[in-house]
Tab-separated table of C-alpha atoms in Angstrom:
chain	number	residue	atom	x	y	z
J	1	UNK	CA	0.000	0.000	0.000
J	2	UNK	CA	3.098	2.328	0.950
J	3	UNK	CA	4.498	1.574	-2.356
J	4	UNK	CA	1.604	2.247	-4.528
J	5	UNK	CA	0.896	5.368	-2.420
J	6	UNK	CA	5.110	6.219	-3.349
J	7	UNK	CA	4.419	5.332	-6.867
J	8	UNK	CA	1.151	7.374	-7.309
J	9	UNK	CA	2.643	10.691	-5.568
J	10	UNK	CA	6.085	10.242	-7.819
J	11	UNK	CA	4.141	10.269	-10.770
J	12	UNK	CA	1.984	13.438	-9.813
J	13	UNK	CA	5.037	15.121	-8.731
J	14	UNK	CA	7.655	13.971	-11.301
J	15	UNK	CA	5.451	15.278	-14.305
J	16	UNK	CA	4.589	18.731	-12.832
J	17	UNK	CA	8.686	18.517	-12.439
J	18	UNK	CA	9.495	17.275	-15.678
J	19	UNK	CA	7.429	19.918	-17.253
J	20	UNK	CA	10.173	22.861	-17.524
J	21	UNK	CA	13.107	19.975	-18.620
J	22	UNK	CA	10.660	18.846	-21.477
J	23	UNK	CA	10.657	22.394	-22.741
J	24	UNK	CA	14.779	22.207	-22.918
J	25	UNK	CA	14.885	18.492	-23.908
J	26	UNK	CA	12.795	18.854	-26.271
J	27	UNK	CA	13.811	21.540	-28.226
J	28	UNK	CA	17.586	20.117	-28.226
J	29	UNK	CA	17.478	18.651	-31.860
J	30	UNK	CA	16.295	22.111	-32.885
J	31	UNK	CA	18.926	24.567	-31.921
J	32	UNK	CA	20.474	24.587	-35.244
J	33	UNK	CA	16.748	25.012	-36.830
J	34	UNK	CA	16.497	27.610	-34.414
J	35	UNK	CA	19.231	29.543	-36.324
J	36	UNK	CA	18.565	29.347	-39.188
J	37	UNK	CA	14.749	30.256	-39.045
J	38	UNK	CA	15.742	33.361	-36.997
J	39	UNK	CA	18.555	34.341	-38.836
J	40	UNK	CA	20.719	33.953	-35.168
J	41	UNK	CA	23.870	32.931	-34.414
J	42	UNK	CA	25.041	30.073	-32.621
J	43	UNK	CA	25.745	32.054	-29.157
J	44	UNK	CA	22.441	33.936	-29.450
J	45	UNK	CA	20.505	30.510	-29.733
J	46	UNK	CA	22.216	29.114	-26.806
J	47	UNK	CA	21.465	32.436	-24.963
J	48	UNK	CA	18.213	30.527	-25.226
J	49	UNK	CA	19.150	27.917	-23.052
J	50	UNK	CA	21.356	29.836	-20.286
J	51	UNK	CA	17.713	32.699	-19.738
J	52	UNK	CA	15.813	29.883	-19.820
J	53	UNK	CA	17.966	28.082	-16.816
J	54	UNK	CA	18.559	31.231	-15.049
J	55	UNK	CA	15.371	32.384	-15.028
J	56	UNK	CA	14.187	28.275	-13.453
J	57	UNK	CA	17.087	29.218	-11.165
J	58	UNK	CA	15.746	32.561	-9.432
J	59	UNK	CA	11.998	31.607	-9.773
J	60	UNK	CA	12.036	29.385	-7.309
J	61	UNK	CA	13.539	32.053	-4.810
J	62	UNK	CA	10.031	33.125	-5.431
J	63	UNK	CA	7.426	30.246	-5.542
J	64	UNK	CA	9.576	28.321	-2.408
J	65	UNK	CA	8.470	31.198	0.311
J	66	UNK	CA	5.307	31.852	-1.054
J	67	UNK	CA	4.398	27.578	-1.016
J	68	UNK	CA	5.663	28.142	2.552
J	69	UNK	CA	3.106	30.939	2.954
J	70	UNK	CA	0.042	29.617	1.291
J	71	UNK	CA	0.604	26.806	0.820
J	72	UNK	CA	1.630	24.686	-2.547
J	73	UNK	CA	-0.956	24.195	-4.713
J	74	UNK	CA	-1.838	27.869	-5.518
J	75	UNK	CA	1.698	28.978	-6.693
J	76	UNK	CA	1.649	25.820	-8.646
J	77	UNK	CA	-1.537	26.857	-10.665
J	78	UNK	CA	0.442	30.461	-11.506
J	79	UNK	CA	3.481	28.740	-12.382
J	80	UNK	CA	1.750	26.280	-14.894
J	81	UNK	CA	-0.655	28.964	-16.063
J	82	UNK	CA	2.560	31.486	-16.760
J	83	UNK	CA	4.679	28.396	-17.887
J	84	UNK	CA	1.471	28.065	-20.883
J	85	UNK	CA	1.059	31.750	-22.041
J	86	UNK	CA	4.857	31.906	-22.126
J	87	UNK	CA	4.795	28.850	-24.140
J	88	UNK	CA	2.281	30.169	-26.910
J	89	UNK	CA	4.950	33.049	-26.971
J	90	UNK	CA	7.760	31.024	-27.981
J	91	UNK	CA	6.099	29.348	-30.285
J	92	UNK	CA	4.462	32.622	-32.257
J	93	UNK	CA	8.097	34.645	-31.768
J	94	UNK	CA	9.478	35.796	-34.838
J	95	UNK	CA	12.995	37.213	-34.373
J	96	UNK	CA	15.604	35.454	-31.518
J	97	UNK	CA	15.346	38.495	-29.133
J	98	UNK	CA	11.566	38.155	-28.895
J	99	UNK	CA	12.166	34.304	-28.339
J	100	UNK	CA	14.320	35.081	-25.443
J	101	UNK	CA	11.969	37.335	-23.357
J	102	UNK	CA	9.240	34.656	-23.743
J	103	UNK	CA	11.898	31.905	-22.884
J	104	UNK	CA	12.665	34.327	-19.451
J	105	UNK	CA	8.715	34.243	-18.637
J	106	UNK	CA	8.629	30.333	-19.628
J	107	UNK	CA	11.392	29.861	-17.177
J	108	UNK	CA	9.811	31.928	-14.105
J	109	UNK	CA	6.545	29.499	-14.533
J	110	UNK	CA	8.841	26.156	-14.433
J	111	UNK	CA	10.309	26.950	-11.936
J	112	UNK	CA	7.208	26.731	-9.663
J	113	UNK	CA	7.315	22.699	-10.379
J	114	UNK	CA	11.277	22.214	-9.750
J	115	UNK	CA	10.753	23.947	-6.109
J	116	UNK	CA	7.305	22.965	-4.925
J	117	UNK	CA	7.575	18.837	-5.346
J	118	UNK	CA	10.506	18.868	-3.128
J	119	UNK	CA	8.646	20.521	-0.524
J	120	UNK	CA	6.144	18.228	-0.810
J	121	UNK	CA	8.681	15.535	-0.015
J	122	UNK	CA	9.864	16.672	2.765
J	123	UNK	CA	5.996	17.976	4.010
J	124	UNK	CA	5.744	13.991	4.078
J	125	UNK	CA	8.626	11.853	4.535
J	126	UNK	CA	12.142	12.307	5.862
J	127	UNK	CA	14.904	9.784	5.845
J	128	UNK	CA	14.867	6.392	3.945
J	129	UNK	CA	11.674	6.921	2.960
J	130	UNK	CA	11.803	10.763	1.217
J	131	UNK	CA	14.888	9.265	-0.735
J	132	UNK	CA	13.060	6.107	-1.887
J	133	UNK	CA	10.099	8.832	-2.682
J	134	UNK	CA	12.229	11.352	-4.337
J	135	UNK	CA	14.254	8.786	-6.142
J	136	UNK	CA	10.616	7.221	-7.763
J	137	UNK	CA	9.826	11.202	-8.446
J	138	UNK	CA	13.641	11.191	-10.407
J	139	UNK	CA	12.449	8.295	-12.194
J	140	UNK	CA	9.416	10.112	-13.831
J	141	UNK	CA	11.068	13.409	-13.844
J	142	UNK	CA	14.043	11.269	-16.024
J	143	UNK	CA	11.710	10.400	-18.678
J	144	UNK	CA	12.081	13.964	-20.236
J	145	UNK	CA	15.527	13.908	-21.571
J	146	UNK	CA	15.184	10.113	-22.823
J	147	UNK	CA	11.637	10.465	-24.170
J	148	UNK	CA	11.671	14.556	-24.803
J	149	UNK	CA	14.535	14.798	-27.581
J	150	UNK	CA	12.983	11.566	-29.390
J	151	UNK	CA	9.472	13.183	-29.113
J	152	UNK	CA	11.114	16.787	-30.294
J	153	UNK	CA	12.507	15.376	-33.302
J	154	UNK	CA	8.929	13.783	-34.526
J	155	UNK	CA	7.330	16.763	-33.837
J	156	UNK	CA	10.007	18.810	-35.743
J	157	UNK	CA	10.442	16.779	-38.699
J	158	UNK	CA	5.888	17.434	-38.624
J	159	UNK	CA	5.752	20.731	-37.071
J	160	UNK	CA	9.073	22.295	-36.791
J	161	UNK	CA	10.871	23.733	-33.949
J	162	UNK	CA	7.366	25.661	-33.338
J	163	UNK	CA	5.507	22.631	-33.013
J	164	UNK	CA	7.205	22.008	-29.856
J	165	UNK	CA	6.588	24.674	-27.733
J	166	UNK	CA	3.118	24.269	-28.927
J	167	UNK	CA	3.592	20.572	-27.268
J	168	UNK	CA	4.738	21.960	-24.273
J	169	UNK	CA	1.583	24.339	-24.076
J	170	UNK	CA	-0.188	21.440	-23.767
J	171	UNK	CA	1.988	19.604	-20.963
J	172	UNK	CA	1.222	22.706	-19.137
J	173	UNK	CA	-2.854	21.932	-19.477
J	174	UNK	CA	-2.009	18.410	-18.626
J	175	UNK	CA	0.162	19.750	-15.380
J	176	UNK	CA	-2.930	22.340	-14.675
J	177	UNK	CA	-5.288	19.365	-14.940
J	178	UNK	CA	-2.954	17.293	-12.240
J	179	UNK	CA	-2.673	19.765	-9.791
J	180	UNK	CA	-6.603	20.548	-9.690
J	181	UNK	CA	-7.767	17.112	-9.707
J	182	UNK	CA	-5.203	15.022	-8.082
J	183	UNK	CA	-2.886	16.728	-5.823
J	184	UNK	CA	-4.030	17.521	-2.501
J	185	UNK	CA	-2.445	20.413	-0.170
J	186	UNK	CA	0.397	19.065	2.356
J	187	UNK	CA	1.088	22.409	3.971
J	188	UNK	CA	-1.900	22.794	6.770
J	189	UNK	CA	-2.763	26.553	7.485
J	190	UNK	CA	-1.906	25.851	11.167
J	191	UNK	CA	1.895	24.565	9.606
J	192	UNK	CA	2.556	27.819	7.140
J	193	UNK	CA	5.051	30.416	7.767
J	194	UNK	CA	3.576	34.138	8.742
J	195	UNK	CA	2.888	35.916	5.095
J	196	UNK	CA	5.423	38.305	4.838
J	197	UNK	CA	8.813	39.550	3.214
J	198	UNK	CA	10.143	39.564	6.411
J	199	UNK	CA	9.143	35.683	6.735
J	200	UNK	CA	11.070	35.011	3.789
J	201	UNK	CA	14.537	36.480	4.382
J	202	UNK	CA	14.612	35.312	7.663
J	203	UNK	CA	14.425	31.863	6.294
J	204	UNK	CA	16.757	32.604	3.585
J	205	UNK	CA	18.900	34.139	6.384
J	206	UNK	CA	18.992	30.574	8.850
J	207	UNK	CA	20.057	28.589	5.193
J	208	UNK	CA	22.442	30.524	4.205
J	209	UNK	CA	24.371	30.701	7.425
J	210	UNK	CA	23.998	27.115	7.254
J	211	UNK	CA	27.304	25.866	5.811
J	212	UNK	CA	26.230	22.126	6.077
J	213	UNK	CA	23.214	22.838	4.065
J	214	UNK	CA	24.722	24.658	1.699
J	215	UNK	CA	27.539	22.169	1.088
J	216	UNK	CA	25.327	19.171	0.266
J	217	UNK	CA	23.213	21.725	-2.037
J	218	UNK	CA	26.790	22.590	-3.848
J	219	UNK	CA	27.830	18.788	-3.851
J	220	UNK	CA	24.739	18.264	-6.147
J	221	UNK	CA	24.989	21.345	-7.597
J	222	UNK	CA	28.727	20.043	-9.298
J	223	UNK	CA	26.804	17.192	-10.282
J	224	UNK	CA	24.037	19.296	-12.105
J	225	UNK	CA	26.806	21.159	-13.636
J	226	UNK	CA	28.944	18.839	-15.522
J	227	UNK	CA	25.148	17.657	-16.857
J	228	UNK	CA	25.026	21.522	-17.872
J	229	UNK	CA	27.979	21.160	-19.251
J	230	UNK	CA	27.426	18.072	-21.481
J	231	UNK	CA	23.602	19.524	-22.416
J	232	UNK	CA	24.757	22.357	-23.614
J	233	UNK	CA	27.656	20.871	-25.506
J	234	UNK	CA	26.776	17.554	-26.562
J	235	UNK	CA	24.534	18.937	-29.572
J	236	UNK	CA	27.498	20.423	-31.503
J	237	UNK	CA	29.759	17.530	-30.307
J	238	UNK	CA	28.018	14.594	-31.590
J	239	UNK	CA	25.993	15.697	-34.735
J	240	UNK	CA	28.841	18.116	-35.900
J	241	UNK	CA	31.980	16.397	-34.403
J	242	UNK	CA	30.803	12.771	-34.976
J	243	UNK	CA	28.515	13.065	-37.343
J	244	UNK	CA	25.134	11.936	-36.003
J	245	UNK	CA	21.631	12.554	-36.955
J	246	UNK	CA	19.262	14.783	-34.882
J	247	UNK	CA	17.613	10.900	-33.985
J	248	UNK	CA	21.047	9.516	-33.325
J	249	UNK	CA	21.632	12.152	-30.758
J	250	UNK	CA	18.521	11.570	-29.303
J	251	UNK	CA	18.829	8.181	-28.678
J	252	UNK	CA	22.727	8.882	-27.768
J	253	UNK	CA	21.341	11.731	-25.053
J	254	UNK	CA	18.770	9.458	-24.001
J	255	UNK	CA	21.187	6.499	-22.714
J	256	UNK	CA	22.711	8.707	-19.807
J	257	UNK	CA	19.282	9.406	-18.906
J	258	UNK	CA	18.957	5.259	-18.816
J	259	UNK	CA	21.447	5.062	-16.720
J	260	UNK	CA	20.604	8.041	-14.211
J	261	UNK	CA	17.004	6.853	-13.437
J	262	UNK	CA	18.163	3.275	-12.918
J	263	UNK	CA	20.911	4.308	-10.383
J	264	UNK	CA	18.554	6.200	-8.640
J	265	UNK	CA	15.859	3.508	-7.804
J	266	UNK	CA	18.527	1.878	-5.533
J	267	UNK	CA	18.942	4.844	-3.292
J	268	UNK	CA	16.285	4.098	-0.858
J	269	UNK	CA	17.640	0.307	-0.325
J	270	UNK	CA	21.276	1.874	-0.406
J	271	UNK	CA	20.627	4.780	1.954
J	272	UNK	CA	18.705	1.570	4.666
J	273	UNK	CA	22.212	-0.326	4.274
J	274	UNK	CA	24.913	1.972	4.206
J	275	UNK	CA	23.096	5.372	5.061
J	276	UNK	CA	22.822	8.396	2.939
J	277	UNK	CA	25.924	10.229	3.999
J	278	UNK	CA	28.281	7.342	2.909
J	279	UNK	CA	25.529	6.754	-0.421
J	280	UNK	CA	26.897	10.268	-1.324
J	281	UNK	CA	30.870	10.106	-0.634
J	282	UNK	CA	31.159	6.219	-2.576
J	283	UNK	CA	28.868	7.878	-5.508
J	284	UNK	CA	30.543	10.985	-5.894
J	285	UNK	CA	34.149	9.253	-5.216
J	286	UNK	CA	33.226	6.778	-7.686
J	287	UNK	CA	31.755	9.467	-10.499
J	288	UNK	CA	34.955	11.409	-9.931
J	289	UNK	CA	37.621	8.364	-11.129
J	290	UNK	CA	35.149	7.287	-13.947
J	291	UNK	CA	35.163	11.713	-15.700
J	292	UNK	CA	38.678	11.451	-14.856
J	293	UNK	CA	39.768	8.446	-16.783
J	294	UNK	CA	37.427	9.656	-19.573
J	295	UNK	CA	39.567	12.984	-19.133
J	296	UNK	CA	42.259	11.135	-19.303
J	297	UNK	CA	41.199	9.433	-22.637
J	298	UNK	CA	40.856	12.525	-24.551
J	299	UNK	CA	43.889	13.774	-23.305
J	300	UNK	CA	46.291	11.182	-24.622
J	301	UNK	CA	44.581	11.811	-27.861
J	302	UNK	CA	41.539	8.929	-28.100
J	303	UNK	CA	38.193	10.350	-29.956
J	304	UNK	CA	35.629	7.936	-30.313
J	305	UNK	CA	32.275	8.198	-29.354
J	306	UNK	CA	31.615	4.831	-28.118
J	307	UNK	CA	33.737	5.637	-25.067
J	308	UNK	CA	32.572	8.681	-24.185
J	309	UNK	CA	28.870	7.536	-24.286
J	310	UNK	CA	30.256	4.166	-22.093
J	311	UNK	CA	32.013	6.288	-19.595
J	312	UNK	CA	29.667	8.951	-19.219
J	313	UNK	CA	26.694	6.470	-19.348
J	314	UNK	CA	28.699	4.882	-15.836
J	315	UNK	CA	29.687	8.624	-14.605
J	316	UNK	CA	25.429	9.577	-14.787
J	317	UNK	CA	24.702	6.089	-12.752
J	318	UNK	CA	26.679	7.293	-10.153
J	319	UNK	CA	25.255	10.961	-10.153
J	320	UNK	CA	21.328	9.372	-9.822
J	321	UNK	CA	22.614	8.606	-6.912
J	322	UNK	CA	24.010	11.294	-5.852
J	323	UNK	CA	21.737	14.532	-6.753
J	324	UNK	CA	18.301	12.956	-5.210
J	325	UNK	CA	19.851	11.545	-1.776
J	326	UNK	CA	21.833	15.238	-1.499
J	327	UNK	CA	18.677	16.740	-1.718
J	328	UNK	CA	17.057	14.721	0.628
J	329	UNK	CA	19.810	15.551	3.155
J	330	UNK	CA	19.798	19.153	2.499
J	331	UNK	CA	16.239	19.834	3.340
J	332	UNK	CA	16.181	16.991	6.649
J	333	UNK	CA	16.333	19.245	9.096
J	334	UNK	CA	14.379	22.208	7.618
J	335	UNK	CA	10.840	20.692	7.172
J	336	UNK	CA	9.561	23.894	8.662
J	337	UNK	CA	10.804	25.804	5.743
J	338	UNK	CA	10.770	22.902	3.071
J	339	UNK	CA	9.492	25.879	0.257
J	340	UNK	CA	11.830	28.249	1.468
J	341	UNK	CA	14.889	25.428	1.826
J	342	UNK	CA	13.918	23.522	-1.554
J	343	UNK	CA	13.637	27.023	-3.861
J	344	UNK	CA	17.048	27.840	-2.557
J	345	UNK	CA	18.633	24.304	-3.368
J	346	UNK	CA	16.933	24.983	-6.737
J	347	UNK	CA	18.100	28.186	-7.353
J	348	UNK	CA	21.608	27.638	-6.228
J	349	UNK	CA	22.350	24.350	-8.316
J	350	UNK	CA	20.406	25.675	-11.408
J	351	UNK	CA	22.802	29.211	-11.066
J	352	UNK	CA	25.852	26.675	-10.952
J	353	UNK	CA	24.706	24.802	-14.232
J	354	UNK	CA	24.250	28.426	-15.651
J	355	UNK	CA	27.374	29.344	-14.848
J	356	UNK	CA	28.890	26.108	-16.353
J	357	UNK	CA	27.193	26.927	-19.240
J	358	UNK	CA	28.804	30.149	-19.903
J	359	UNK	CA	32.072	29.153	-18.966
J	360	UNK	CA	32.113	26.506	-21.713
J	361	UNK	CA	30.628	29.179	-23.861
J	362	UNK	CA	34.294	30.691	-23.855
J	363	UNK	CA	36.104	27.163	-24.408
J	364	UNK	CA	33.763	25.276	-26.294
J	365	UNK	CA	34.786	24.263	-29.979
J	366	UNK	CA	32.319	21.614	-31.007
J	367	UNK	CA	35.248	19.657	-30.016
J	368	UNK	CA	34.979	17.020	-27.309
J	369	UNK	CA	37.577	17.509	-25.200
J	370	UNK	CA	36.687	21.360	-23.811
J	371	UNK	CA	33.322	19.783	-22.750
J	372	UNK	CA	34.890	16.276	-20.732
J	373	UNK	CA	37.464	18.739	-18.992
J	374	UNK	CA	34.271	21.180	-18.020
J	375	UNK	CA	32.510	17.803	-16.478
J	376	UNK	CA	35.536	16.363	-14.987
J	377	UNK	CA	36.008	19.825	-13.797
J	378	UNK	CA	32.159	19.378	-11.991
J	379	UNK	CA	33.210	16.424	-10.472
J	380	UNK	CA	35.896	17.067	-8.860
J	381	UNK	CA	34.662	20.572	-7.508
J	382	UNK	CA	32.232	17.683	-6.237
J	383	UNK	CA	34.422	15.454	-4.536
J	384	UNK	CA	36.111	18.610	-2.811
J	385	UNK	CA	32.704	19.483	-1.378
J	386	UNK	CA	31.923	15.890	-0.298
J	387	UNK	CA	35.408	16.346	1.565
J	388	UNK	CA	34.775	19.565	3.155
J	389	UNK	CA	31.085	18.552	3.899
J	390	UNK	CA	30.776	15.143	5.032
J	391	UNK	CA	34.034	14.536	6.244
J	392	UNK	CA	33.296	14.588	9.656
J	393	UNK	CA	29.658	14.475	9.358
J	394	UNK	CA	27.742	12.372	12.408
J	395	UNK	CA	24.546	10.100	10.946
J	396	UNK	CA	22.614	11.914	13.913
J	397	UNK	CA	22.931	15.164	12.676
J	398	UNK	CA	20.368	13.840	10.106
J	399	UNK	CA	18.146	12.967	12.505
J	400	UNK	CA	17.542	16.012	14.398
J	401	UNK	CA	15.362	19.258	13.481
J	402	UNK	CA	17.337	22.297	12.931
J	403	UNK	CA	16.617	24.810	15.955
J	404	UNK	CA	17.081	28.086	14.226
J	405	UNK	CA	14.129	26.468	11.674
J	406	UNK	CA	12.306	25.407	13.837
J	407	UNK	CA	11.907	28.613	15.601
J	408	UNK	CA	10.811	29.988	12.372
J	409	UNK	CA	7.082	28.309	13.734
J	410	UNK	CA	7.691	29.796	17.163
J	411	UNK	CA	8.615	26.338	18.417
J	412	UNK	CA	10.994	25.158	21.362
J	413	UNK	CA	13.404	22.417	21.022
């Protein structure tokens, strides 16, 4: 019954998540279409991509609070609803800067389902059981970039590269739909943070002078930015570097994905055995050799793509296990802020995959070797976190609520 319960939730909550990554995935296959339709350059089309991510990043410094406030399912309707009408937008633009303010607004609504599921997590479950529950929500939310570049490149070869933001318009009905009918509200009135600015910042304020927080966020955060990294990159570096099809790619993108989601569905099982804080050094210790050998690789002068896609398939097993238990950790002891907490982890690790994005924007060459040194360079920025994190860290600390949080509800511990 527990399970079915997990299963049901995930689903719920790994579509309304997957909704904003289906509106990148999906579009992948396009950028060159993109282009050429727009008369843009290659930079100004992945401009696309870095507003889009930055504007998921600092949304959720938004919707987080005001889920703790109100609760979660009304932000959730104005994300979806502004996630649509920016949709529409990107689909009727007609020059590259006009696409770009709409992609700005389509991030801002996304962003309301990357912060509010995690909440609703941690509003539930803590422990074992919110990482067996957020790894089943990774396994939904996973399904966009296998299924979403596959699905992009039917609907362009149809449609376009319009035709899929029209698809997305309707993911955001289907997400709408979801949260009306089947969602119900796990933040209780009597549970929700006084409505105020002041509210806010204070709970910004007891994160950020958290440094143990904030170094599992940034461990995951590494992890999410060699992804970046290889998202961003991987288009120019298999179909114009290699040589394959927009399909190929697809399929090639997709078996990372594969890899990630199965990973992940051995966290809660893992995390019972071993616990969470030694899940996360052996997966990030492990993800770290595997980038470096395929570092390695490149350097001594090897180029073929059947080892990067084997290496990298291993390297993205390791990091499903390492982005949803890091979460879980992160927001243990701050249930009575789990908006607040979540949007933050959100905003900080989608700010790091920006910036890895625009780093490679300087070094990338359609080459692969700039984009393996930018995620080998992820990883071990990510074992150095581990280190400095979870060194010394105590299984108990994991246990216990954080006093400064609670006291955000006017509660003693």
């Amino acid at each position: 019954m527990l399970f079915s319960h997990f299963v049901r939730l995930a689903l719920i909550l790994g579509l309304l998540s997957a909704i904003g990554p289906f509106a990148i995935d999906m579009y992948l296959p396009a950028l060159p279409d993109i282009g050429r339709s727009l008369h843009a350059s290659v930079g100004a089309v992945q401009w696309s991509l870095t507003t889009f991510f930055l504007s998921l990043g600092f949304g959720q410094l938004l919707y987080g609070p005001v889920s703790d406030m109100v609760g979660r399912k009304l932000p959730l309707y104005g994300g979806m609803a502004l996630f649509l009408v920016a949709s529409v937008g990107c689909a009727l633009a007609g020059s590259i800067e006009t696409l770009l303010a709409w992609r700005l607004l389509q991030g801002l609504g996304a962003a309301a389902g990357m912060a509010i599921p995690r909440a609703v997590v941690r509003d539930l479950y803590t422990g074992s059981d919110a990482a067996r529950l957020m790894s089943l929500l990774m396994l939904v939310f996973s399904v966009s970039p296998i299924l979403a570049p596959l699905a992009g490149s039917g609907v362009i070869a149809v449609a376009g590269w319009r035709g899929v933001f029209w698809a997305v318009a309707l993911a955001a009905v289907v997400g709408l739909v979801l949260v009306a009918t089947k969602l119900q509200e796990t933040r209780p009135a009597a549970q929700r943070v006084e409505s105020s600015l002041r509210s806010a910042l204070r709970g910004y304020g007891v994160l950020l002078r958290d440094r143990h927080y904030l170094g599992l966020v940034l461990i995951g955060g590494c992890a999410m930015g060699g992804f970046f990294v290889y998202l961003s990159s991987s288009p120019f570096v298999l179909i114009d570097h290699y040589g394959l099809t927009p399909m190929q790619y697809s399929l090639a993108f997709s078996v990372n994905s594969v890899a990630f989601i199965g990973a992940a569905q051995f966290n809660g099982m893992l995390g019972e055995r071993y616990g969470l804080v030694r899940l996360v050094k052996g997966a990030v210790g492990a993800a770290c050799v595997v980038m470096l050998l395929l570092l390695g690789y490149y350097l001594a002068g090897g180029d073929r793509l059947e080892v990067l896609i084997v290496l990298y398939f291993i390297a993205s097993a390791f990091m499903g296990m390492v982005i949803p238990t890091t979460s879980v950790l992160a927001l243990e002891e701050h249930g009575a802020i789990a908006g607040t907490a979540s949007a933050l982890l959100g905003t900080l690790q989608m700010l790091s995959g920006a910036v890895a994005m625009g780093v490679m924007g300087f070094f990338g060459s359609g080459k692969p070797l700039p984009m393996v040194a930018g995620m080998a360079a992820g990883s071990l920025l990510g074992l150095l976190f581990t280190w400095l994190t979870l060194g010394g860290a105590q299984p108990s600390r994991h246990k216990q609520p954080s006093p400064e949080t609670d006291a955000l509800q006017g509660r003693r511990t």
